[in-house]
PDB file of C-alpha atoms and ligand atoms in Angstrom:
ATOM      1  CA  UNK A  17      20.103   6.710 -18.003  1.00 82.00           C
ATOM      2  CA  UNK A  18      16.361   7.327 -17.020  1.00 96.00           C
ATOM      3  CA  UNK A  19      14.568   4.601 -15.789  1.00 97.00           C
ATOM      4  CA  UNK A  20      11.726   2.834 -17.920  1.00 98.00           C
ATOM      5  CA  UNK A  21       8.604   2.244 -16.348  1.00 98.00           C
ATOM      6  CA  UNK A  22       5.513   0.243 -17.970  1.00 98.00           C
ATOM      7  CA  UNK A  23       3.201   0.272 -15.101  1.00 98.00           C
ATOM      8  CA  UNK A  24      -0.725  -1.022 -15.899  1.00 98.00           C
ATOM      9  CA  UNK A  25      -3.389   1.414 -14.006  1.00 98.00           C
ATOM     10  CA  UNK A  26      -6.602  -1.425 -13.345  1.00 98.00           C
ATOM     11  CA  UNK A  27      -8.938   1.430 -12.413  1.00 98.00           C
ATOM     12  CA  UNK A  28     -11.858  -0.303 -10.406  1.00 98.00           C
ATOM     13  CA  UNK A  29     -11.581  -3.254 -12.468  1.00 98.00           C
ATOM     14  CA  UNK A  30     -10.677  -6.676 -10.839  1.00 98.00           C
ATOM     15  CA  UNK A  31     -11.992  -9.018  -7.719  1.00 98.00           C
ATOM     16  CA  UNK A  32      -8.922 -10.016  -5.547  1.00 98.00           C
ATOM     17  CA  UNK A  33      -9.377 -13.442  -7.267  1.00 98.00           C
ATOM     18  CA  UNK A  34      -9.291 -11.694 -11.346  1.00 98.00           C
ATOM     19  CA  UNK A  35      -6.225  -9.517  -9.770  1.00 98.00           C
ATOM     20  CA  UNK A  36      -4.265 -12.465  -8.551  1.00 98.00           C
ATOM     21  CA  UNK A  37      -4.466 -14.317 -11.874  1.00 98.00           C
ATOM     22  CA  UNK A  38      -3.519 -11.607 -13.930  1.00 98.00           C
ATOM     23  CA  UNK A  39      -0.446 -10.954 -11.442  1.00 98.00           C
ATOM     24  CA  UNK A  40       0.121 -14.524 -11.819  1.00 98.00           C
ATOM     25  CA  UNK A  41       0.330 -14.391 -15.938  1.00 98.00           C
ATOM     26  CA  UNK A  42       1.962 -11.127 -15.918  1.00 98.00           C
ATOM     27  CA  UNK A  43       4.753 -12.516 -13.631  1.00 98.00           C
ATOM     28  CA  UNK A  44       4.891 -16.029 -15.766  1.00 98.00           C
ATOM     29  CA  UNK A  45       5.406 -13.939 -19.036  1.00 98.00           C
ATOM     30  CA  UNK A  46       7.556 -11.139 -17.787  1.00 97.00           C
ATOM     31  CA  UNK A  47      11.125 -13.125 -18.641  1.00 96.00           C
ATOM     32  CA  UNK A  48      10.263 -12.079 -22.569  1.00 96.00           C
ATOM     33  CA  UNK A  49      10.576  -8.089 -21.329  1.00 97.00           C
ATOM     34  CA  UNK A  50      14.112  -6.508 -20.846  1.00 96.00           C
ATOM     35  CA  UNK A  51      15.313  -6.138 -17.554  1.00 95.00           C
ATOM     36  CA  UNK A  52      16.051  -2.671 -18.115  1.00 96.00           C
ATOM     37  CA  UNK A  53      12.226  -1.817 -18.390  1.00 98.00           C
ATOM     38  CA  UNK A  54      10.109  -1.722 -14.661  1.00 98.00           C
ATOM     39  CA  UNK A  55       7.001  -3.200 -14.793  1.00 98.00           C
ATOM     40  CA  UNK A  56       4.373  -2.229 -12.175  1.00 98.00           C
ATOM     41  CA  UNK A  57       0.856  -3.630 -11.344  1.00 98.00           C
ATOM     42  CA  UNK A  58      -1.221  -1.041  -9.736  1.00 99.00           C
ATOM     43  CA  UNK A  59      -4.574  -3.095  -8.724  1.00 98.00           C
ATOM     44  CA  UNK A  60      -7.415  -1.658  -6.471  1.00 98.00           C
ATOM     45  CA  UNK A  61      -6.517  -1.277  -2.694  1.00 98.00           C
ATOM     46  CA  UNK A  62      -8.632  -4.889  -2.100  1.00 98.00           C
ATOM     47  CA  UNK A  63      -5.811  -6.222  -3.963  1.00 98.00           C
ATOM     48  CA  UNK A  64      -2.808  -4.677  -3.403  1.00 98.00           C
ATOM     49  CA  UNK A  65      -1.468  -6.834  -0.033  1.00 98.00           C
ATOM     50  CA  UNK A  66      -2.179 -10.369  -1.801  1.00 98.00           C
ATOM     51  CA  UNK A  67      -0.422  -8.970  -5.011  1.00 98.00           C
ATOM     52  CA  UNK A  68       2.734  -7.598  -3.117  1.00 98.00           C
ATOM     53  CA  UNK A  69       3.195 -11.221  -1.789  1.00 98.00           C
ATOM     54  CA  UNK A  70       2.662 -12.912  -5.135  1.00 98.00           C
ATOM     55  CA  UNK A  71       5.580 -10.373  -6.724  1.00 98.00           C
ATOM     56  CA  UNK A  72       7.805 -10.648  -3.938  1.00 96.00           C
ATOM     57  CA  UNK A  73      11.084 -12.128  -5.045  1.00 95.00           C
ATOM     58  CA  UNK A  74       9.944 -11.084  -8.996  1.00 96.00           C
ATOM     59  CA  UNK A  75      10.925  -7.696 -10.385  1.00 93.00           C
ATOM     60  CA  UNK A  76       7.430  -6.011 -11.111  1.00 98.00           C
ATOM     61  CA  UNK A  77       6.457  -3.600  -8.611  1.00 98.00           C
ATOM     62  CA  UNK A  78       3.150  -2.984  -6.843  1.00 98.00           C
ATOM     63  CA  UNK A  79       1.375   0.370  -6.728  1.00 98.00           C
ATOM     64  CA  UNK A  80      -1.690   1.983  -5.611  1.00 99.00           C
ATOM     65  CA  UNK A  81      -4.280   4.350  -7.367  1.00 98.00           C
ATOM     66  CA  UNK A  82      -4.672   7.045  -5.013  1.00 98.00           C
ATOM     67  CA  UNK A  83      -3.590   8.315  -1.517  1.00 98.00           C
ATOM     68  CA  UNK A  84      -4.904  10.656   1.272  1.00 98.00           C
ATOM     69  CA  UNK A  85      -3.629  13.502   1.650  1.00 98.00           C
ATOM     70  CA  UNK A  86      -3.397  13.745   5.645  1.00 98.00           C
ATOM     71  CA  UNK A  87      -0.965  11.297   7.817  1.00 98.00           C
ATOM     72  CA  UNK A  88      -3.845   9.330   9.773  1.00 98.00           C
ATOM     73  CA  UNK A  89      -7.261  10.016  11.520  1.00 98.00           C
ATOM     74  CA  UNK A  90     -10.197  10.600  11.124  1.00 98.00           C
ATOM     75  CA  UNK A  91     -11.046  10.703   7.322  1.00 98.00           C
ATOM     76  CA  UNK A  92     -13.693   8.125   6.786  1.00 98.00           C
ATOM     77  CA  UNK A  93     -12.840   6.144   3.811  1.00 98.00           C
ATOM     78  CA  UNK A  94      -9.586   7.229   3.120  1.00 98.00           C
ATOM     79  CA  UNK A  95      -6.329   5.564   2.434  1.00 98.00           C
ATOM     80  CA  UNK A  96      -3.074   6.885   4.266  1.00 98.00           C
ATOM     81  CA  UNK A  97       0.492   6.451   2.092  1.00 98.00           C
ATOM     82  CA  UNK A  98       1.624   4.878   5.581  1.00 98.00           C
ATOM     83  CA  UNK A  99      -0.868   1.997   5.316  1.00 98.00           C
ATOM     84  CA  UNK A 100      -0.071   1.443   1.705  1.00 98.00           C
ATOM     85  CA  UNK A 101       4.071   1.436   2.242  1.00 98.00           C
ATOM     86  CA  UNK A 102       3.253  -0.512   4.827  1.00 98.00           C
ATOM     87  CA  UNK A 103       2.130  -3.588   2.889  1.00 98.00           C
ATOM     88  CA  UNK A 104       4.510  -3.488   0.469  1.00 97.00           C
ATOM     89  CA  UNK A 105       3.551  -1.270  -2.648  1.00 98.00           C
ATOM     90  CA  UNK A 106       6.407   1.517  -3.579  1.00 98.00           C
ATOM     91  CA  UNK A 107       4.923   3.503  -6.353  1.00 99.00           C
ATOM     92  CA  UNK A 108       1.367   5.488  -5.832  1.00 99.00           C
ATOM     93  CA  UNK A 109      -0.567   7.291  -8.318  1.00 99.00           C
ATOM     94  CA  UNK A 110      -1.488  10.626  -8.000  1.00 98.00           C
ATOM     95  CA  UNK A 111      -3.503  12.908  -9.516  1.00 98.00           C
ATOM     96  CA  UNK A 112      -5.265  10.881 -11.927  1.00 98.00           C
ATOM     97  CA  UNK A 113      -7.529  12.755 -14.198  1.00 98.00           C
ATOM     98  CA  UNK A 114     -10.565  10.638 -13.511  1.00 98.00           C
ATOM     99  CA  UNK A 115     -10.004  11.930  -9.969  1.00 98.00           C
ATOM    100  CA  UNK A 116      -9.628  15.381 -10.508  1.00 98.00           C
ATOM    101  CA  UNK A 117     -12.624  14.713 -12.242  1.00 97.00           C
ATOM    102  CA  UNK A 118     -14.963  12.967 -10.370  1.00 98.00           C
ATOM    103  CA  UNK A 119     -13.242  13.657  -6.445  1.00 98.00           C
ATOM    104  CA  UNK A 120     -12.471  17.343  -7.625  1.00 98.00           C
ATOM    105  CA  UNK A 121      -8.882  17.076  -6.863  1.00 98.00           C
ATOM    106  CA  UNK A 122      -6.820  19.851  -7.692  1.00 98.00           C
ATOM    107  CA  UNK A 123      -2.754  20.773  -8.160  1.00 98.00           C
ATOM    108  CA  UNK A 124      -2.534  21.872  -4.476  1.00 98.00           C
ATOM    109  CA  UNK A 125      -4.176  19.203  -2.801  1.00 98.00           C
ATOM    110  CA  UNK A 126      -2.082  16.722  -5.029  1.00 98.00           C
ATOM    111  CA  UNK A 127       0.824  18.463  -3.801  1.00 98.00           C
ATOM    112  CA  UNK A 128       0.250  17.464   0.080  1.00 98.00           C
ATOM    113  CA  UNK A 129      -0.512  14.141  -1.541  1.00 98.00           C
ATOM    114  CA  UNK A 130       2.554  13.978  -3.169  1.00 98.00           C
ATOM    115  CA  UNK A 131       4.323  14.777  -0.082  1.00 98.00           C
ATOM    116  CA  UNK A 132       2.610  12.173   1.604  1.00 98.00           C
ATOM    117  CA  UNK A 133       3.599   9.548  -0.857  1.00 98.00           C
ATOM    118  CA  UNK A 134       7.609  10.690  -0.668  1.00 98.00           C
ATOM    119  CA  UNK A 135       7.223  11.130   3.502  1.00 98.00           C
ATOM    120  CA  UNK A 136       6.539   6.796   3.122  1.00 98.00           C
ATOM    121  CA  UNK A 137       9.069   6.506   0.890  1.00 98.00           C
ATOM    122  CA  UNK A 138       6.235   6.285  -1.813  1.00 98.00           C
ATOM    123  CA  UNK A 139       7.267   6.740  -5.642  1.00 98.00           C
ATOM    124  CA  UNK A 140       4.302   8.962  -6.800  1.00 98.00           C
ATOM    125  CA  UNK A 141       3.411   9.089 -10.306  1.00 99.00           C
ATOM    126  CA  UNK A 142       2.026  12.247 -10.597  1.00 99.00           C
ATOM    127  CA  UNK A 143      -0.504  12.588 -13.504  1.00 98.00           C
ATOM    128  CA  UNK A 144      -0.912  15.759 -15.732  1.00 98.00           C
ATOM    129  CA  UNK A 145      -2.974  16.431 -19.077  1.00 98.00           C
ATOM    130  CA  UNK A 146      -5.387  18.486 -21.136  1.00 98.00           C
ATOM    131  CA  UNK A 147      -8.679  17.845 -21.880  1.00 97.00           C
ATOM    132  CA  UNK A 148     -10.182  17.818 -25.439  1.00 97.00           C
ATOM    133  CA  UNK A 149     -11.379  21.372 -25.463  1.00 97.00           C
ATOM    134  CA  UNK A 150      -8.358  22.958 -24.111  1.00 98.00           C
ATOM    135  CA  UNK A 151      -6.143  20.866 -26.644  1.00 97.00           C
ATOM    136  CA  UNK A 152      -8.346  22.008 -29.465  1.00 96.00           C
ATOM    137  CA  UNK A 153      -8.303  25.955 -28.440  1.00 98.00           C
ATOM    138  CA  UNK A 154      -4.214  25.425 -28.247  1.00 97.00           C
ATOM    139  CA  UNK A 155      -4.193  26.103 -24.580  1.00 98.00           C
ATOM    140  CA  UNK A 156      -2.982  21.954 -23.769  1.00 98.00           C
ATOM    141  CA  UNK A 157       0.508  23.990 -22.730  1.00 98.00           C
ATOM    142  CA  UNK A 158      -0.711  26.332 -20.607  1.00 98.00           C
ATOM    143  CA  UNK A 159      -2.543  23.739 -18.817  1.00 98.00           C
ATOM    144  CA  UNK A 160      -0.109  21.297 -18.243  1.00 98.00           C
ATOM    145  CA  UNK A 161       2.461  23.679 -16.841  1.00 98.00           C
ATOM    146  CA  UNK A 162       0.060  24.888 -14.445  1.00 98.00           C
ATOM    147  CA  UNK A 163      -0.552  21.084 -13.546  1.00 98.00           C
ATOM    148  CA  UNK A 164       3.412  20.719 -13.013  1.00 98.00           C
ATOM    149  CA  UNK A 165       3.684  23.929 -11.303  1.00 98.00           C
ATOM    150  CA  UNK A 166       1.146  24.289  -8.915  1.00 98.00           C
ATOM    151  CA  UNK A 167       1.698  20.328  -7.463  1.00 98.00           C
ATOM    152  CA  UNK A 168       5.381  19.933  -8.086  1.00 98.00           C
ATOM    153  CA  UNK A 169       7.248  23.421  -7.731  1.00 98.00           C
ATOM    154  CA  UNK A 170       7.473  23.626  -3.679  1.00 98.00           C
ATOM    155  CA  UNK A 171       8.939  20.001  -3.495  1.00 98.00           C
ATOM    156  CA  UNK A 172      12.799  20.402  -2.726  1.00 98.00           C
ATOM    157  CA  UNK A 173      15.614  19.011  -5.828  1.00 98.00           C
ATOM    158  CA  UNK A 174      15.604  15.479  -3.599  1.00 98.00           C
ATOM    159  CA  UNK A 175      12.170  15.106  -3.412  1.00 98.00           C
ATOM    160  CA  UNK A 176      11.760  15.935  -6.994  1.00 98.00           C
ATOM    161  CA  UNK A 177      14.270  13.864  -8.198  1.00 98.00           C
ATOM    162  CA  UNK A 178      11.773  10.570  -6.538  1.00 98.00           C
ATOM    163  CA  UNK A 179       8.874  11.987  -8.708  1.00 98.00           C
ATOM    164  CA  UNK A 180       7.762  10.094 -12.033  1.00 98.00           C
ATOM    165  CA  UNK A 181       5.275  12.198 -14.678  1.00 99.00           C
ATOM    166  CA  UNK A 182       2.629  10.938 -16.490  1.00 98.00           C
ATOM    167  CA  UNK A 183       1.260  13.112 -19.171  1.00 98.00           C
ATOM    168  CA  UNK A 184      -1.981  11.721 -19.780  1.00 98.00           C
ATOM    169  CA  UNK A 185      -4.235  13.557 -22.628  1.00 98.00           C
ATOM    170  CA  UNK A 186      -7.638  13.136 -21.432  1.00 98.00           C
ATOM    171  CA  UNK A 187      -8.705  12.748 -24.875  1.00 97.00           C
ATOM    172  CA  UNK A 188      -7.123  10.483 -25.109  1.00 97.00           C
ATOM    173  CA  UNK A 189      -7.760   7.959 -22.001  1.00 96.00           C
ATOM    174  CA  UNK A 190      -9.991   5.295 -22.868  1.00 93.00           C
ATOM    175  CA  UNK A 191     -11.053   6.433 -25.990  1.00 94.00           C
ATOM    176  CA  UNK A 192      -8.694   4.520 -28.152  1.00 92.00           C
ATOM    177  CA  UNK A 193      -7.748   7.757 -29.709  1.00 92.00           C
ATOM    178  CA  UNK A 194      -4.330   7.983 -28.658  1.00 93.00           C
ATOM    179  CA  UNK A 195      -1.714  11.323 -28.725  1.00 95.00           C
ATOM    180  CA  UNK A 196       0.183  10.833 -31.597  1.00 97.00           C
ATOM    181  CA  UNK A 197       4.254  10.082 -30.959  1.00 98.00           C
ATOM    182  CA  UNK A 198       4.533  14.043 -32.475  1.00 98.00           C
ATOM    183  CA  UNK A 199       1.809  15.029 -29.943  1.00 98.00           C
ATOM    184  CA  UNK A 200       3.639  13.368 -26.849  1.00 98.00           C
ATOM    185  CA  UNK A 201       7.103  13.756 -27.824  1.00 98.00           C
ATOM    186  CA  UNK A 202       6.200  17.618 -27.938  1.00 98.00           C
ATOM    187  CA  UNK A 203       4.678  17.693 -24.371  1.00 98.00           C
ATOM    188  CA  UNK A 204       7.231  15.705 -23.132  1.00 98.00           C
ATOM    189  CA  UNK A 205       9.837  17.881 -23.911  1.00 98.00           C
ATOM    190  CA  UNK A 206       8.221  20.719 -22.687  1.00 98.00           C
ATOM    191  CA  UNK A 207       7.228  19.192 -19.611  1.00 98.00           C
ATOM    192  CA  UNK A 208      10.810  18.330 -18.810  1.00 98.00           C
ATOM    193  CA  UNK A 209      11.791  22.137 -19.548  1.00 98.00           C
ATOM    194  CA  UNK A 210       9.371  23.258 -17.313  1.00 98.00           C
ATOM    195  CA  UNK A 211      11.374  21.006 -14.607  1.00 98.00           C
ATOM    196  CA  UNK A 212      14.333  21.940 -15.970  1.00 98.00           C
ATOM    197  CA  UNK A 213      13.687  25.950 -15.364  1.00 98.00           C
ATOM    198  CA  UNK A 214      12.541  25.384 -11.717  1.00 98.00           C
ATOM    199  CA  UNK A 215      14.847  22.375 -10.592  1.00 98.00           C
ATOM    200  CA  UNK A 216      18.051  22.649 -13.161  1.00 98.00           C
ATOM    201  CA  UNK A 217      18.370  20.109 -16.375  1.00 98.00           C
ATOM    202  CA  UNK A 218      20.484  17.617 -14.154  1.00 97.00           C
ATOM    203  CA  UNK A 219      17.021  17.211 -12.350  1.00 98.00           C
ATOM    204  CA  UNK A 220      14.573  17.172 -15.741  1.00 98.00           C
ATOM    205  CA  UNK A 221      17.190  14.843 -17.006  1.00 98.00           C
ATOM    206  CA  UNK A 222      16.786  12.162 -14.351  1.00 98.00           C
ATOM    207  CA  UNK A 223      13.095  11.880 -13.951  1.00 98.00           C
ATOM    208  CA  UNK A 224      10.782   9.772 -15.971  1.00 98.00           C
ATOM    209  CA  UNK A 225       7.625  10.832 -17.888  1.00 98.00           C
ATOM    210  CA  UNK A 226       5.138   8.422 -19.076  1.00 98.00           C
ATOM    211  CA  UNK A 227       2.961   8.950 -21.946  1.00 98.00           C
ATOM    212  CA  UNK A 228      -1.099   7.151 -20.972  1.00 98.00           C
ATOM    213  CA  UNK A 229      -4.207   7.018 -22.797  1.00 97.00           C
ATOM    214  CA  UNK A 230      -5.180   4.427 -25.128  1.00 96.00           C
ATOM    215  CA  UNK A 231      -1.310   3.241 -25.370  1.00 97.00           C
ATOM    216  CA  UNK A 232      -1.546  -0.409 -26.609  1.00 97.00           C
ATOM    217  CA  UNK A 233       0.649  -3.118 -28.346  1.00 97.00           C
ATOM    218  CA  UNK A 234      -0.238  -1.615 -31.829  1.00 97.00           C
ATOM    219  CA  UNK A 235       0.983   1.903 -31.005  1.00 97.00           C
ATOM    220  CA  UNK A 236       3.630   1.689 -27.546  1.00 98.00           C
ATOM    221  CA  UNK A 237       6.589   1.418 -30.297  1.00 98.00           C
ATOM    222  CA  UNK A 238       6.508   4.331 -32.200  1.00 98.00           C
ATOM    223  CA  UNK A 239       5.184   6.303 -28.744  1.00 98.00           C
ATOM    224  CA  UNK A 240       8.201   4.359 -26.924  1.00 98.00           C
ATOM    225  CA  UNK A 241      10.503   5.575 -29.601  1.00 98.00           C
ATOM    226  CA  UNK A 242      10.210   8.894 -28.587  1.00 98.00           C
ATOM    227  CA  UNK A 243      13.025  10.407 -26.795  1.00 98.00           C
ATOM    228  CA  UNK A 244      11.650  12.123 -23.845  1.00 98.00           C
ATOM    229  CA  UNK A 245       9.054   8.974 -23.669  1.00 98.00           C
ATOM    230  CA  UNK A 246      10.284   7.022 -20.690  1.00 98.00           C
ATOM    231  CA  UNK A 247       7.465   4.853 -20.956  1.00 98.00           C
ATOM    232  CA  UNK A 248       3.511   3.951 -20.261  1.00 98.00           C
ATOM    233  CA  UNK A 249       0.803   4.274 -17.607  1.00 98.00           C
ATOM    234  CA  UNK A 250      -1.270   1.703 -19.542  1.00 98.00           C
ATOM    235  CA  UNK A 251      -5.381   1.745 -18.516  1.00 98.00           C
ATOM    236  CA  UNK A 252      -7.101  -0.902 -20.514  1.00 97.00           C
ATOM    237  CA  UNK A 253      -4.577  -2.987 -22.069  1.00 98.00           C
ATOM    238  CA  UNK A 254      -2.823  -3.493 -19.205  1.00 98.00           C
ATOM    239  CA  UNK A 255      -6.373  -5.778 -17.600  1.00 98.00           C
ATOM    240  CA  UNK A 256      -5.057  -8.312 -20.825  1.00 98.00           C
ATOM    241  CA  UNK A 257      -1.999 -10.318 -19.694  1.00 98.00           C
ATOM    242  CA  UNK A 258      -0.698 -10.284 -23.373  1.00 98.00           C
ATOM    243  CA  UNK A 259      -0.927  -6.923 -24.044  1.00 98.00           C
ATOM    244  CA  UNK A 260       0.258  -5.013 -21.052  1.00 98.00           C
ATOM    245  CA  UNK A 261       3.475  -7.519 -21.878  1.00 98.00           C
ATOM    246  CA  UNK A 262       3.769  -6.727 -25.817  1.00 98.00           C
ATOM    247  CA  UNK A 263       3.385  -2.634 -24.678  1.00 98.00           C
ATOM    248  CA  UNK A 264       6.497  -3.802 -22.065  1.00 98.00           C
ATOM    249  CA  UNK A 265       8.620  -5.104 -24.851  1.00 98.00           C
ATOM    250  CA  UNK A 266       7.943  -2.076 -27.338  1.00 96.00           C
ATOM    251  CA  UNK A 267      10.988  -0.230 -26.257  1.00 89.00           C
TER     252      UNK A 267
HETATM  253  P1  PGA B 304      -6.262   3.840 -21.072  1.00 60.98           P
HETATM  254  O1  PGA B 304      -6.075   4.561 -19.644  1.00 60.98           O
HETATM  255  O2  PGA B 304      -4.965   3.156 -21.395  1.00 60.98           O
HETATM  256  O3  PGA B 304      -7.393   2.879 -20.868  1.00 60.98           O
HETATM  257  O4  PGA B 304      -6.592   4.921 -22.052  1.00 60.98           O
HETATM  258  C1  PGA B 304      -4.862   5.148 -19.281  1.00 60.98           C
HETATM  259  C2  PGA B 304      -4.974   5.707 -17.897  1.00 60.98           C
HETATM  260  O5  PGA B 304      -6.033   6.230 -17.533  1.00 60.98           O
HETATM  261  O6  PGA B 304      -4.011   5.638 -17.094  1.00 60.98           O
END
């Protein structure tokens, strides 16, 4: 069985003082979600070693937004996967599309960063998705499996097998227009066959692909219900105690 992840994405939202009491609630109502469902907290860096603490001994999980994609040295700024496993944190985002956006990132560079991540025994949750334009000229596809491709295809079976998948419409992040279930039920699926072709099914079968953008407590069932939907990398709902909780116990 594939492991369910709800893991909330705060983006640069949160003072180490914000991040600890929303840790702090999300820990305190976590005993109403199943035990079968993981339930990660990925704050900004600031946060991150005062948050690991405050989950130690619970069963959510920390994570981090971003990593570099070069062991150490002299990169100004930057944030090795070393320093991150290092206080604690196991999963890592990567490949976010606000950063391929705005830190034009692309599939080759999130492949060393990937790399990195599984080197520190890192879980990355590698992020894919079309934006609006390519979705509406039927390309969304196309795009994705490029996405996959290009970042994921030189890992070996092992390493792949550590990798989770987000497919994140960009359309649909932050807009409160969320993919319908049809919409990411379809890209799931064919996400998992692209794995499938390059890795074997026994591979596609085992990893977990989150559906993010706009998920919330009104919508997470019927996306949850899905069967290729392993879960949620929730953006905004997940900053409201009560909702990233209700999205948890949607499956
Ligand atoms: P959203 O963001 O839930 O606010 O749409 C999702 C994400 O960017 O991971």
């Amino acid at each position: 069985m594939r492991k369910r992840i709800v893991a909330g994405n705060w983006k640069m939202n949160t003072t180490l003082a914000e991040g600890m009491e929303l840790t702090k609630s999300v820990i305190e109502k976590s005993i109403t979600v199943p035990k079968t469902i993981e339930l990660v907290l990925i704050p900004p860096f600031t946060s991150i070693n005062e948050i690991t603490k405050l989950t130690k001994g619970t069963a959510v999980k920390v994570g981090a937004q971003n990593c570099a994609e070069w062991v150490k040295g002299a990169y100004t700024g930057e944030v090795s996967a070393t320093m991150i496993s290092s206080i604690g944190a196991t999963y890592v985002v990567i490949g976010h599309s606000e950063r391929r956006e705005f830190f034009n990132e692309d599939n080759k560079m999130l492949y060393r960063k990937i790399k990195q991540a599984l080197e520190n025994r890192l879980i990355p949750i590698y992020c894919c998705g079309e934006k609006l334009n390519e979705r509406e000229s039927n390309k969304y596809f196309e795009v994705v499996e490029k996405q996959v491709s290009e970042s994921l295809f030189e890992l070996t079976k092992e390493q792949m097998m550590q990798v989770v998948i987000a497919y994140e419409p960009v359309w649909a992040i932050g807009t409160g227009k969320n993919a319908t279930s049809q919409q990411a039920q379809d890209m799931h699926a064919f996400i998992r066959t692209t794995i499938a072709k390059k890795f074997g099914k026994e591979v596609a079968d085992s990893i977990s692909i989150l559906y993010g953008g706009s998920c919330k407590p009104s919508n997470a069932e019927e996306i949850f219900a899905r069967p290729d939907v392993d879960g949620g990398l929730i953006g905004g709902a997940s900053l409201v105690a009560d909702d990233f909780i209700a999205i948890a116990c949607s499956f």
